[in-house]
Coordinates of C-alpha atoms in Angstrom, one line a residue:
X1 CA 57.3 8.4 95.9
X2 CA 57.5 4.9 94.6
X3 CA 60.7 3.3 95.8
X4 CA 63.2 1.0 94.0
X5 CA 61.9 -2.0 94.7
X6 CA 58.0 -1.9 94.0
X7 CA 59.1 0.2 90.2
X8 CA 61.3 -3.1 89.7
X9 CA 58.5 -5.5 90.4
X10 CA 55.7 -3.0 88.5
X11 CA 57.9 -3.5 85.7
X12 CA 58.4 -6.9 85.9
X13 CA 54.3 -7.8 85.9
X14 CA 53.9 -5.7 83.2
X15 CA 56.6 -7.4 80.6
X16 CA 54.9 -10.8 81.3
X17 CA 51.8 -9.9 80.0
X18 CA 50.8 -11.2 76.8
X19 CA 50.1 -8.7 74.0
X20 CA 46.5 -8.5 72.7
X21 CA 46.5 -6.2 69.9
X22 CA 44.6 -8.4 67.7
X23 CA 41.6 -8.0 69.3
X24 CA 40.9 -4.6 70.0
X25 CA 38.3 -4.7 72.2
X26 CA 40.6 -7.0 74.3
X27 CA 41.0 -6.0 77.9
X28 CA 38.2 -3.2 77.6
X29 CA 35.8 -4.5 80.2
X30 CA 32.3 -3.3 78.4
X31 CA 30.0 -4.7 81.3
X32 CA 31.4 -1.8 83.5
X33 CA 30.8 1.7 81.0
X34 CA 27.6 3.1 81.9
X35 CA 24.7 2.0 79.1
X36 CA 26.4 -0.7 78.1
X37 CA 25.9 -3.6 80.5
X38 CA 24.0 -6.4 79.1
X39 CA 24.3 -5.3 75.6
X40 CA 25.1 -8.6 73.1
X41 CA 27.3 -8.1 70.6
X42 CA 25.9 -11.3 68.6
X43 CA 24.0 -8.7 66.9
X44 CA 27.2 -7.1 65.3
X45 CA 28.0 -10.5 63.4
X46 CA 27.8 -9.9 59.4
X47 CA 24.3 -11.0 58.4
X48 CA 24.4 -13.5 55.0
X49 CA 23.3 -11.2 52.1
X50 CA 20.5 -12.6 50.1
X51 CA 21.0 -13.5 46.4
X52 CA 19.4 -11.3 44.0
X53 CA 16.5 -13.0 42.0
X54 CA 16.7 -14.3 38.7
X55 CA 15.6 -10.6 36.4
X56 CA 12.9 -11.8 34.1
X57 CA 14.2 -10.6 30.3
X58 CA 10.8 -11.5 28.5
X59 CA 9.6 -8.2 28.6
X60 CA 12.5 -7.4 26.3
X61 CA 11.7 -9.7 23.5
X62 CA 12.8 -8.7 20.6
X63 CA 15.8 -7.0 22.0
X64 CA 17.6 -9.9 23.0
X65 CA 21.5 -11.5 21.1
X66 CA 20.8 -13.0 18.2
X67 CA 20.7 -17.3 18.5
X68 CA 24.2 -18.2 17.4
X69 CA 25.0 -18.9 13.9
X70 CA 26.1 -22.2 13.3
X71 CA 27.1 -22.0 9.7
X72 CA 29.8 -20.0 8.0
X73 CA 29.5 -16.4 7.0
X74 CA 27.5 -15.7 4.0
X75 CA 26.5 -19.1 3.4
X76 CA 23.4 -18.8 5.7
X77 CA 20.6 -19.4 3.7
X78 CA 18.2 -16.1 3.5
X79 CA 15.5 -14.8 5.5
X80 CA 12.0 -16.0 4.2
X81 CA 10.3 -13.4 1.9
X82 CA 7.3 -11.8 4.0
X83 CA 4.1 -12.9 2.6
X84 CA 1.7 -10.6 4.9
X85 CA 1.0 -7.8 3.4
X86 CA -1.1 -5.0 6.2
X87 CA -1.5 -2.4 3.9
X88 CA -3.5 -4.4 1.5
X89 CA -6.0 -4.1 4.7
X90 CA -6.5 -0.6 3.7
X91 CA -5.3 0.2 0.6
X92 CA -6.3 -1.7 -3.3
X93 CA -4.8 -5.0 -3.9
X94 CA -4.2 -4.7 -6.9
X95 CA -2.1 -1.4 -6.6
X96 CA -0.4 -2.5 -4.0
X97 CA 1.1 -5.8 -5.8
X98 CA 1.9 -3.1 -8.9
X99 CA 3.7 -1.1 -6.2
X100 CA 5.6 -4.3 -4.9
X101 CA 6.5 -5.2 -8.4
X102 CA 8.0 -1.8 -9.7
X103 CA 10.2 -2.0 -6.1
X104 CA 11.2 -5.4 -7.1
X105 CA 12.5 -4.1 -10.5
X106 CA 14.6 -1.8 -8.5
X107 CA 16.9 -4.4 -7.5
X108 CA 17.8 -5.2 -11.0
X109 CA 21.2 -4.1 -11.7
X110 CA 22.0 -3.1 -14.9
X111 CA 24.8 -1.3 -16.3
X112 CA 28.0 -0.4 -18.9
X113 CA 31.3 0.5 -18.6
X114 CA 34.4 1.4 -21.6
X115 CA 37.7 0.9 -20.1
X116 CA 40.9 2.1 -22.0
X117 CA 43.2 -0.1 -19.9
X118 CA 46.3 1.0 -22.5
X119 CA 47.0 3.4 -24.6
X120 CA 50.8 4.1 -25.2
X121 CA 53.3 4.8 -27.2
X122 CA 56.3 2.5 -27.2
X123 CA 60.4 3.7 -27.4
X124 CA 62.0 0.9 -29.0
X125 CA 65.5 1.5 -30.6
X126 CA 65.4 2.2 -33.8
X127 CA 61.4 1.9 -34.7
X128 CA 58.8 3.6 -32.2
X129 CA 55.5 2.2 -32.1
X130 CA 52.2 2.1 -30.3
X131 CA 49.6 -0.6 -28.4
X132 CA 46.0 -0.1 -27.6
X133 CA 44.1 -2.5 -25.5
X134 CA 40.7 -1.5 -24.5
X135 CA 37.5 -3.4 -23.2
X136 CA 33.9 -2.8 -22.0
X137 CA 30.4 -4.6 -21.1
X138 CA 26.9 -4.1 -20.9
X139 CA 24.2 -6.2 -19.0
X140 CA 23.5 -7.2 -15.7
X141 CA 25.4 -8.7 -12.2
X142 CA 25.3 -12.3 -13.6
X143 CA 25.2 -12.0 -17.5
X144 CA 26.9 -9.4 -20.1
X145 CA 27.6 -8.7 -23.3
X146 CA 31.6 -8.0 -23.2
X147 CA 34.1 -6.9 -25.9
X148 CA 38.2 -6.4 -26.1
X149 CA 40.7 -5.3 -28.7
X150 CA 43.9 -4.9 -28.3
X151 CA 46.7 -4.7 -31.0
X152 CA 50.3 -2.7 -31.7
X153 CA 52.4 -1.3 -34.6
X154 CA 55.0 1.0 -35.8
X155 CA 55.1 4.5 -36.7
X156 CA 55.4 4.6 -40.7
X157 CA 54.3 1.4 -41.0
X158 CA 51.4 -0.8 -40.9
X159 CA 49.5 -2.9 -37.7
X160 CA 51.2 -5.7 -36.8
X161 CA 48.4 -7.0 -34.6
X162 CA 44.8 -6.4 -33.9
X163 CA 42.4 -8.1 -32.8
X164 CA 38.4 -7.7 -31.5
X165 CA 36.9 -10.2 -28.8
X166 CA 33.1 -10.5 -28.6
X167 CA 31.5 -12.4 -25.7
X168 CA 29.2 -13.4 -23.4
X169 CA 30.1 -13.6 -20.0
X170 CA 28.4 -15.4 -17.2
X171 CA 29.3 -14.8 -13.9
X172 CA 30.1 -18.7 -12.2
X173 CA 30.2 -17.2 -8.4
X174 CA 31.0 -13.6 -7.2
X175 CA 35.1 -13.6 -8.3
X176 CA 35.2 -15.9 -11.9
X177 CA 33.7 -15.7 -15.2
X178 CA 32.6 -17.4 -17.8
X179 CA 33.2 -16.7 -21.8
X180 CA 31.8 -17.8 -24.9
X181 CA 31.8 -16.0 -27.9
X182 CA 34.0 -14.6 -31.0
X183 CA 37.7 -13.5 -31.8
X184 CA 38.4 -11.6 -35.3
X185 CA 42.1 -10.9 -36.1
X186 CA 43.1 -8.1 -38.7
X187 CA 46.6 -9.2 -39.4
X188 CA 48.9 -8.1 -42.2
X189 CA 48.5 -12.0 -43.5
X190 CA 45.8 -14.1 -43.6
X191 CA 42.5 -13.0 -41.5
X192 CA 41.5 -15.3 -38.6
X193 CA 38.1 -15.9 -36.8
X194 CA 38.0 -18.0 -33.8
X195 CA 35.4 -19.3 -31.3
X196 CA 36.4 -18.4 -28.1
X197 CA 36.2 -20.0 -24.7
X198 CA 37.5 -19.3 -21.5
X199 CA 37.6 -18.0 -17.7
X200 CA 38.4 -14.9 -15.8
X201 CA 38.2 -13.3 -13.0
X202 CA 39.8 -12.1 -9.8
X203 CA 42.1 -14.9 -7.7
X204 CA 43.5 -14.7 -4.4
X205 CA 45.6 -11.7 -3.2
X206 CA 43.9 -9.8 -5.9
X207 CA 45.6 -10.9 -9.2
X208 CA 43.7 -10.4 -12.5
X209 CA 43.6 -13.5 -14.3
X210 CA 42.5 -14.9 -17.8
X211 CA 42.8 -17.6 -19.8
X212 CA 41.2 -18.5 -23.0
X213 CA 41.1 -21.3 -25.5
X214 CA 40.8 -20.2 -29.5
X215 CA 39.8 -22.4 -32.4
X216 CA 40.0 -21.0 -35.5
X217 CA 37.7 -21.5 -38.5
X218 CA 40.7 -22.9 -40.1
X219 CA 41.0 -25.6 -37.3
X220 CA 43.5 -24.1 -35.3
X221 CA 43.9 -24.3 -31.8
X222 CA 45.5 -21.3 -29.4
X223 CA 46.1 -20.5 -26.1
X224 CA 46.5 -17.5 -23.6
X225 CA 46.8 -17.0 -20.0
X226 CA 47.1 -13.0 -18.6
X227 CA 47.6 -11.9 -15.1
X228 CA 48.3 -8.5 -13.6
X229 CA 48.2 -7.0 -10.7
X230 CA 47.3 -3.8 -8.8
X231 CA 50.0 -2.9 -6.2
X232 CA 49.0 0.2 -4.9
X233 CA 52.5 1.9 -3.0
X234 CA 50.2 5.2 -2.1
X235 CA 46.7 6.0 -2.3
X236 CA 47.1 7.7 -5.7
X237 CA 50.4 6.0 -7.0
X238 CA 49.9 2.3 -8.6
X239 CA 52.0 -0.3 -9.9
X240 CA 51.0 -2.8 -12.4
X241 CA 53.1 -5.8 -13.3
X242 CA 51.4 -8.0 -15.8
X243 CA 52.1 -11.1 -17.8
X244 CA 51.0 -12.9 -20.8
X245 CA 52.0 -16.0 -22.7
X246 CA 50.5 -17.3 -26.0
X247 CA 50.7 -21.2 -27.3
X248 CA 49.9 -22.8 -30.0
X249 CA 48.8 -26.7 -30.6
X250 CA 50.2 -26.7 -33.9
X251 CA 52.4 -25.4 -36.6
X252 CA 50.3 -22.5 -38.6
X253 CA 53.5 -20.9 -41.4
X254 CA 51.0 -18.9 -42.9
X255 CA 51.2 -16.6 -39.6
X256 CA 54.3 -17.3 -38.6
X257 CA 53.8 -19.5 -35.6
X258 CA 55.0 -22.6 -34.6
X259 CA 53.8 -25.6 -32.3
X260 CA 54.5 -24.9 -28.6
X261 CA 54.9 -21.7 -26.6
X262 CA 54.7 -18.7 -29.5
X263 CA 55.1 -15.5 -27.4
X264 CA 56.0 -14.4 -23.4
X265 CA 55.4 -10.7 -22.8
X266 CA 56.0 -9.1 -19.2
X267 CA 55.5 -5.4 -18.5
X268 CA 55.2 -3.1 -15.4
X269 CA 53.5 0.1 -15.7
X270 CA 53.9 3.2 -13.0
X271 CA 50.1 4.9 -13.1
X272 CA 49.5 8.2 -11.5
X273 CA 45.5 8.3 -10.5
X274 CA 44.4 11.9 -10.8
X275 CA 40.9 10.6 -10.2
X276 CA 40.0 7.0 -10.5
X277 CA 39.0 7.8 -14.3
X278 CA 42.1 9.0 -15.5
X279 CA 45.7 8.1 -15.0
X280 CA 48.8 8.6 -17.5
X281 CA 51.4 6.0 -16.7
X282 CA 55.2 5.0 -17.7
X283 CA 56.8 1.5 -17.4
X284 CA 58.6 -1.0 -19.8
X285 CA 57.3 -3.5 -22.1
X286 CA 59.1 -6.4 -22.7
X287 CA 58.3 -9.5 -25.2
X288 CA 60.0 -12.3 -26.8
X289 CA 59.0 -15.0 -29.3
X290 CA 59.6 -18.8 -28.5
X291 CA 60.4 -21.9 -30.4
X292 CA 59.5 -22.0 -33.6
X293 CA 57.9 -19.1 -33.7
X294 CA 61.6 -17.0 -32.9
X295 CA 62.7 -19.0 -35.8
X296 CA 60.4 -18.1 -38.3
X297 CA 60.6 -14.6 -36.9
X298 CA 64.2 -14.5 -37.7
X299 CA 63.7 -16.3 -40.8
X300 CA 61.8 -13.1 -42.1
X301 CA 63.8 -10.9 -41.0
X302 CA 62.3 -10.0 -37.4
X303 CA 63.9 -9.8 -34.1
X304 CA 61.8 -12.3 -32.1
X305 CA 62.5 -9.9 -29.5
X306 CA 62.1 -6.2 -28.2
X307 CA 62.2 -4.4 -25.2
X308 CA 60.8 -0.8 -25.1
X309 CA 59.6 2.3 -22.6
X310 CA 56.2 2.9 -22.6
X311 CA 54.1 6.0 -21.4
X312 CA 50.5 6.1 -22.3
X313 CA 46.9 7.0 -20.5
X314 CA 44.4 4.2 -18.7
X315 CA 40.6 5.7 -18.7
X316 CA 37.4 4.7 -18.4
X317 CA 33.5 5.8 -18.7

């Protein structure tokens, strides 16, 4: 049995020995286990692993990214037209240049359309009435033949307004129009024709606008701007706001207008679109004339203005 004295000094060597956990083959002389004498361990150092080589990517011509694009989008110019032609190789010509021109034609749009943007009655105290305002086009993407008429009156009594528009319209760049062409009014007074000029088309954040210069065969000169807008609150259920004001350059008594701003006329109509061909709608239609034209209004008798409910139908073909 180990006395006192050698357990104290056992325990003392032990405590000043310096820990060597960080190396864990520390302390475990190798040279002595059987197989193992000589053996270097330089072998066991992490070898450097070899870069790959570059991978060659010309066998996948053709499936490569696209070379950047340094321009803007859609104002690249466009691909050149192919000029070879292989199947001439084994089949006529001739045909073949037939059979290139008839797919050409395909290309060419042409097409109609006969939009009833209004049809309502109007609620106005004392006198109902009623509005049309309809429109349509024939031809192509870049030229048509287009038409409007619009007009109002009371129940009982005759049309206050009408008028047809006749034009040709010649589209300046994808969103804006240009017009030239003919206005006939059919008025209770004195008839109108006007040459027409103007610009419409579709501005930012979707608004519908219009405006139009009118020179009548009398030498009078008018003015219109329009704008409504779509706001679509479901995918069904639209509201339209719209706007119109009418001006004149000069004093014309014989139809009751005066120099300056004639007429203002806001609405907002609530459509319902069953599909997108048919849609009955309700709103309020509001107008007021201006200036001299409120005075001559009044001087005949007329209010110069008139608010009133509306429900009507918007279709088209």
């Amino acid at each position: 049995m180990m006395s006192l004295r050698a357990a104290i000094v056992f325990a003392a060597a032990t405590a000043a020995t310096p820990t060597l956990a960080q190396d864990p083959h520390a302390g475990h002389d190798m040279s002595q286990m059987q197989g193992m004498e000589g053996m270097d361990h330089a072998a066991h150092q992490p070898q450097p692993v070899p870069e790959p080589a570059p991978m060659d990517h010309s066998a996948h011509a053709g499936h490569g990214a696209a070379p950047a694009v340094t321009g803007e989008v859609g104002t690249a110019p466009p691909p050149t037209l192919p000029t070879d032609h292989p199947a001439d190789a084994f089949w006529d010509p001739s045909r073949m240049a037939k059979a290139r021109e008839a797919f050409a034609d395909e290309d060419r749009f042409t097409g109609n359309a006969l939009i009833a943007d209004r049809m309502e009655y109007r609620a106005v105290k004392g006198r109902d009435g009623y509005a049309w305002q309809a429109m349509g086009w024939v031809g192509g993407d870049i030229d048509r033949l287009s038409f409007e008429t619009e007009g109002e009156g009371a129940f009982g009594g005759s049309v206050e307004t009408a008028e047809v528009r006749a034009a040709w319209r010649h589209a300046l760049d994808p969103w804006w129009n240009l017009e030239l062409g003919a206005r006939q009014d059919f008025n209770p007074g004195p008839d109108r024709t006007y040459a027409v000029v103007g610009i419409e088309g579709l501005a930012p954040y979707w608004f519908e606008v219009g405006a139009h210069a009118f020179v009548s065969t009398k030498g009078d000169v008018h003015f219109r701007l329009e704008a409504e807008h779509d706001m679509r609150l479901t995918q069904r259920l639209i509201l339209q706001p719209s706007a119109e004001i009418d001006l004149a350059a000069q004093d014309v008594p014989e139809l009751g207008i005066g120099a300056g701003f004639e007429k203002i006329e806001l609405g907002a109509r609530l459509r319902y679109e069953f599909v997108r061909e048919f849609a009955p709608y309700v709103g309020v239609h509001w107008e007021r004339k201006l200036g001299e034209t409120a005075r001559l209004s009044r001087a005949s008798g007329d209010a110069p203005s008139a608010v009133s409910a509306v429900i009507g139908i918007r279709a088209w073909f």
